[in-house]
Coordinates of C-alpha atoms in Angstrom, one line a residue:
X1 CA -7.2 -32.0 -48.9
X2 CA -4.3 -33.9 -47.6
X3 CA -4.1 -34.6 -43.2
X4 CA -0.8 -32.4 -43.6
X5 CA -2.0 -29.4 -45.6
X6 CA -5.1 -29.2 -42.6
X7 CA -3.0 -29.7 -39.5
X8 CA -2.4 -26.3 -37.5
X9 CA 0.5 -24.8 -36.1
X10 CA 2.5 -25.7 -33.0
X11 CA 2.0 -23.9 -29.8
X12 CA 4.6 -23.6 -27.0
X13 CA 3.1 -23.0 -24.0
X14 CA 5.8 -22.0 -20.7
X15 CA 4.3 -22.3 -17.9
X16 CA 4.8 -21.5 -14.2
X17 CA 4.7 -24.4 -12.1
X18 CA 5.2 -24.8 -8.3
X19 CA 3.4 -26.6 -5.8
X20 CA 3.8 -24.6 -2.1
X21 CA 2.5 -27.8 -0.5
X22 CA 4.6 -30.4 -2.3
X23 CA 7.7 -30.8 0.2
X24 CA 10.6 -29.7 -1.8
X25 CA 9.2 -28.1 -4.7
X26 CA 10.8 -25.5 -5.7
X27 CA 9.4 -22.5 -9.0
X28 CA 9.8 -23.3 -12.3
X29 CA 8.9 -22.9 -16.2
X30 CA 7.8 -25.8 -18.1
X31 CA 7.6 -26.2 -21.5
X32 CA 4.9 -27.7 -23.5
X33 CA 3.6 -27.8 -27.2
X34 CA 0.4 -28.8 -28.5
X35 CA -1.0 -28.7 -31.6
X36 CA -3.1 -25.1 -32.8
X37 CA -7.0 -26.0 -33.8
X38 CA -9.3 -23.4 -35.0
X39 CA -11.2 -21.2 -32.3
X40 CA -8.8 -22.4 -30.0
X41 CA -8.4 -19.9 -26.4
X42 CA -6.0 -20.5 -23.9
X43 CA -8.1 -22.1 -21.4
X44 CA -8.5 -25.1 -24.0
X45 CA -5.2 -25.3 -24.9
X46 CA -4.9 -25.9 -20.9
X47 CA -7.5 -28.4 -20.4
X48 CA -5.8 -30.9 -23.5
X49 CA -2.4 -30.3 -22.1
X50 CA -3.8 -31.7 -18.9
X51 CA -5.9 -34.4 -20.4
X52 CA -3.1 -35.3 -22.6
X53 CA 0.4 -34.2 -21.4
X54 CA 0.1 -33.7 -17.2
X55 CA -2.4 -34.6 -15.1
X56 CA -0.8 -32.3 -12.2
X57 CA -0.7 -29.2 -14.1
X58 CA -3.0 -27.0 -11.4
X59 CA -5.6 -23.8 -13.0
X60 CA -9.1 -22.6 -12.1
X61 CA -12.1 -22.7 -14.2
X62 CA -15.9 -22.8 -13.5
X63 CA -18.0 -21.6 -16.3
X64 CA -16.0 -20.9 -19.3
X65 CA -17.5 -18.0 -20.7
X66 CA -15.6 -15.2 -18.6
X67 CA -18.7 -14.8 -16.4
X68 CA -16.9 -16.3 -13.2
X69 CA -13.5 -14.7 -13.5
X70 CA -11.8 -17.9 -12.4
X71 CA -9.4 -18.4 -15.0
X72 CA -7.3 -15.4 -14.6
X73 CA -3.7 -15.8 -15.0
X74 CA -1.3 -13.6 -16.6
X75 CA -0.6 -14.7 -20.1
X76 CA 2.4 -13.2 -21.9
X77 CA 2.9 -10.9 -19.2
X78 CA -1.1 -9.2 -18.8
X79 CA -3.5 -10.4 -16.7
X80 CA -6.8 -11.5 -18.3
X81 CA -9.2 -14.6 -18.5
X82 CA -7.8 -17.6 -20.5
X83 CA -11.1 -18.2 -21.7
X84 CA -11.4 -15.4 -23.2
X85 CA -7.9 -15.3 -24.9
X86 CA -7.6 -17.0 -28.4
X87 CA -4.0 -18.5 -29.1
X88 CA -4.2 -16.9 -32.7
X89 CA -3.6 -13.2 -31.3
X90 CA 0.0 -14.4 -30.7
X91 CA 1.8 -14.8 -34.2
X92 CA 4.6 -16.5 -33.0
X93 CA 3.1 -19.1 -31.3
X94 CA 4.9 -18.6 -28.4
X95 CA 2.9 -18.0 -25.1
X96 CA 3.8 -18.1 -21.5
X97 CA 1.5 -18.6 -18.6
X98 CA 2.4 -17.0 -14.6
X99 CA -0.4 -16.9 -12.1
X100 CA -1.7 -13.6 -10.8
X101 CA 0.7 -11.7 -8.4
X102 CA -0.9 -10.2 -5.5
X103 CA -2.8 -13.4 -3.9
X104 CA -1.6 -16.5 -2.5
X105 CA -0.7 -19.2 -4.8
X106 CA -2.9 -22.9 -4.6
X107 CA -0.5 -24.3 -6.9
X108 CA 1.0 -23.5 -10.5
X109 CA -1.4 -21.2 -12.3
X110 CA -4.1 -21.2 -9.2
X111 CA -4.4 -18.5 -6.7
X112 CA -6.5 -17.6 -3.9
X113 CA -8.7 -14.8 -5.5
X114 CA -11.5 -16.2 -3.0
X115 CA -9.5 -14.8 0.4
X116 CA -8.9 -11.5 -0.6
X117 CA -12.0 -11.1 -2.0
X118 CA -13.8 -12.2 1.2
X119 CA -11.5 -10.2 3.5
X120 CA -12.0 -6.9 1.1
X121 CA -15.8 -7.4 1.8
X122 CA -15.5 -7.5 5.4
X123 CA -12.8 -5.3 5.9
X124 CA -15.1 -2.5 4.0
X125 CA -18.8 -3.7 4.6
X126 CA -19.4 -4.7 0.9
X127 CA -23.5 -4.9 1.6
X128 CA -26.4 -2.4 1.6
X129 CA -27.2 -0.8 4.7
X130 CA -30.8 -0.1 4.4
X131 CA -32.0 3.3 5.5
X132 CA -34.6 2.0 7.9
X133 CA -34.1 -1.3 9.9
X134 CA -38.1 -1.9 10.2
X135 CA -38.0 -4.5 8.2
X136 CA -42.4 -5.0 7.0
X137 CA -42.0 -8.4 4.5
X138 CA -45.6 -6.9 3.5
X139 CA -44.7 -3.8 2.4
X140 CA -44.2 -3.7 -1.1
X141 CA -40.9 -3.0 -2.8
X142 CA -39.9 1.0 -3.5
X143 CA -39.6 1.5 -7.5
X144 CA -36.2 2.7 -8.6
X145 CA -35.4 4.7 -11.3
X146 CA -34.3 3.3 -14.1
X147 CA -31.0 5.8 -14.6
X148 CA -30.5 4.9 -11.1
X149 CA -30.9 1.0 -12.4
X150 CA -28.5 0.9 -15.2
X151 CA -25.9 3.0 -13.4
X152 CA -26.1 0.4 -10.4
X153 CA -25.6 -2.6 -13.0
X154 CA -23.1 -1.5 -14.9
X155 CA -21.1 -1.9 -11.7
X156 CA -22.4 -5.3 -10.6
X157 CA -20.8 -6.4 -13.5
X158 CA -17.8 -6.6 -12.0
X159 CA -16.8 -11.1 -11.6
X160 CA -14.1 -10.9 -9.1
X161 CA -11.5 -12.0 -11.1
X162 CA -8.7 -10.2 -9.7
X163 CA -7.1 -8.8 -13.0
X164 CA -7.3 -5.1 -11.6
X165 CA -5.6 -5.9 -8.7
X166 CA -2.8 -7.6 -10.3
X167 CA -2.3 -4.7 -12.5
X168 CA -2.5 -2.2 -10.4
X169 CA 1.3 -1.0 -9.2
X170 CA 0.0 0.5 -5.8
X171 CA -1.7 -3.4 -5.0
X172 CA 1.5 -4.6 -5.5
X173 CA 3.5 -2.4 -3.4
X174 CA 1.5 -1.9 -0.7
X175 CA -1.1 -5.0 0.4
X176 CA -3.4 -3.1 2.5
X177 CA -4.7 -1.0 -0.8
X178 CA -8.4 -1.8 -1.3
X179 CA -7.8 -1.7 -5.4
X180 CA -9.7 -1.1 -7.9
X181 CA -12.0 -3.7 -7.3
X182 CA -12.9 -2.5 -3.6
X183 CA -13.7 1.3 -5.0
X184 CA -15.9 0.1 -7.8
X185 CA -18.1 -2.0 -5.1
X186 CA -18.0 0.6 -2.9
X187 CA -19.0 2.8 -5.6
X188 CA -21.7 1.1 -5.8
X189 CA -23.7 1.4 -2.6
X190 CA -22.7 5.1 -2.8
X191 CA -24.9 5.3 -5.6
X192 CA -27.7 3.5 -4.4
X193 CA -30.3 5.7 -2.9
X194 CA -31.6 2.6 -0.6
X195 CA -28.0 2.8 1.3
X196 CA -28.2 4.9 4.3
X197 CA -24.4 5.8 4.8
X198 CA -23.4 9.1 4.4
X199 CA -20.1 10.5 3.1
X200 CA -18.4 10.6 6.0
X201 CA -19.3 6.7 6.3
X202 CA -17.6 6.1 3.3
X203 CA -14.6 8.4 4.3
X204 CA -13.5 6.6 7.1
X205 CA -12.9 3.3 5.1
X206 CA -11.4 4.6 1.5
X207 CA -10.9 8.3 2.4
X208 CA -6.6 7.6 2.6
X209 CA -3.9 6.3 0.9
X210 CA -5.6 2.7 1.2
X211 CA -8.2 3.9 -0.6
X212 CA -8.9 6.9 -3.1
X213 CA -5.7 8.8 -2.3
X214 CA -3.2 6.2 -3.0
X215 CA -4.1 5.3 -6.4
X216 CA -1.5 6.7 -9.2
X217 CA -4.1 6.5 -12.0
X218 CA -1.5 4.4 -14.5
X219 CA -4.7 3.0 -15.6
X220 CA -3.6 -0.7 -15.0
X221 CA -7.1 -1.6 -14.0
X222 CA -9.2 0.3 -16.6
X223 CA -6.7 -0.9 -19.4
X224 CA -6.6 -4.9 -18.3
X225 CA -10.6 -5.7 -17.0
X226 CA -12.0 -7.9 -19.2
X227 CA -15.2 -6.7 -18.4
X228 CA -14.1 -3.1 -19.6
X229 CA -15.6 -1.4 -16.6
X230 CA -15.1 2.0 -15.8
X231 CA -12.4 2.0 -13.0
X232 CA -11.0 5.5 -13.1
X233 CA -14.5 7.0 -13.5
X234 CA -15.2 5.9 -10.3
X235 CA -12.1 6.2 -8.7
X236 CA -12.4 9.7 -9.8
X237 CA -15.8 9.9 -8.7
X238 CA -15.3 8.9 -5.4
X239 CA -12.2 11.1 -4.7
X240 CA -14.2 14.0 -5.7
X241 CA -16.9 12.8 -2.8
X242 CA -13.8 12.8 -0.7
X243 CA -12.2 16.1 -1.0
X244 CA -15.6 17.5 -0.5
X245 CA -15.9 15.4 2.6
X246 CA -12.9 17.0 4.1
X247 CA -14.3 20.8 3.3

């Protein structure tokens, strides 16, 4: 077989680019191509067009497998991983690169997912609050049950990457929204049966239109997560816990 007949397609690749703390910079969109090769996701593509094209072109990666939730960026207008995006799903060959909305921008595709998420974890106590503070290093631990176990998992699966904030139209309008991101943690510790808030704990940090009552339910989050968690069912699950709070 001939070099032609086993050379793939060419990819064109617009992408954001702007620098906040480059004196004069102003936004713009970039375009580069780079030749298709089998297998090949987004955040590849990236890394050769800055090993071979631009050295200065600016994105965040860590462990390339969407585990870390790093490399979120909105491609072709959704938010999702790039490393978890293969160029063949677009046809055309035509794909355009922004960086999240919603947090501040580093540089080009980079954004400060690490703030928010720091501030959204202080702002509503993101840690377990054990029932009893004698703390006995010699006791042994308390068994939990396994239905308990799996329920609790399913929502530490969560990696922080910001795509359910970025798709969610209340986030965008209003920045003091927790998100879907905030409910699903604090989800969490209302499920576990070593927390010792009560409801009304709970009520005075989501129990308003920052929290349970201001989502719309368009689904942006359950329909973008790459992790395919279950948003709305907890969203749904703690405004119920809500409504009866305020009985």
């Amino acid at each position: 077989m001939s070099q032609e007949a086993t050379k793939g397609r060419m990819l064109t690749f617009n992408i954001f680019r702007y620098d906040p703390q480059e004196p004069g910079d102003k936004p713009k969109m970039v375009k580069y191509q780079l030749e298709e090769t089998p297998g090949m996701t987004v955040f590849i593509a990236l890394n050769r067009l800055r090993e071979e094209q631009d050295t200065s072109l600016q994105f965040d990666f860590v462990c390339r497998a969407g585990i870390c939730g790093s490399c979120a960026m909105v491609i072709n207008g959704f938010p999702t991983l790039a490393c978890r995006t293969l160029t063949s799903k677009y046809p055309k060959g035509e794909i355009m690169l922004m960086p999240l909305p919603g947090f501040e921008l580093i540089g080009d595709l980079s954004v400060n997912t690490g703030k928010f998420m720091r501030e959204l974890a202080e702002r509503l106590k993101l840690w377990l609050h054990p029932i009893s503070d004698d703390i006995d290093v010699h006791r042994l631990e308390a068994p939990m049950d396994p239905a308990e176990a799996a329920k609790l998992y399913e929502l530490e699966r969560c990696v922080e990457c910001g795509v359910c904030v970025s798709a969610c139209a209340t986030a965008q309008m209003r920045d003091t929204f927790v998100g879907a991101v905030g409910m699903m943690k604090l989800a969490r510790f209302e499920l576990d049966s070593r927390d010792g808030r009560e409801l009304e704990d709970f009520y005075h940090v989501i129990g308003n239109q920052d929290g349970v009552f201001g989502c719309m339910t368009l689904l942006g989050c359950q329909d973008n997560c790459p992790k395919d968690l279950p948003h709305m069912q907890q969203i749904a699950y703690l405004r119920r816990k809500m409504a009866v709070t305020l009985v």
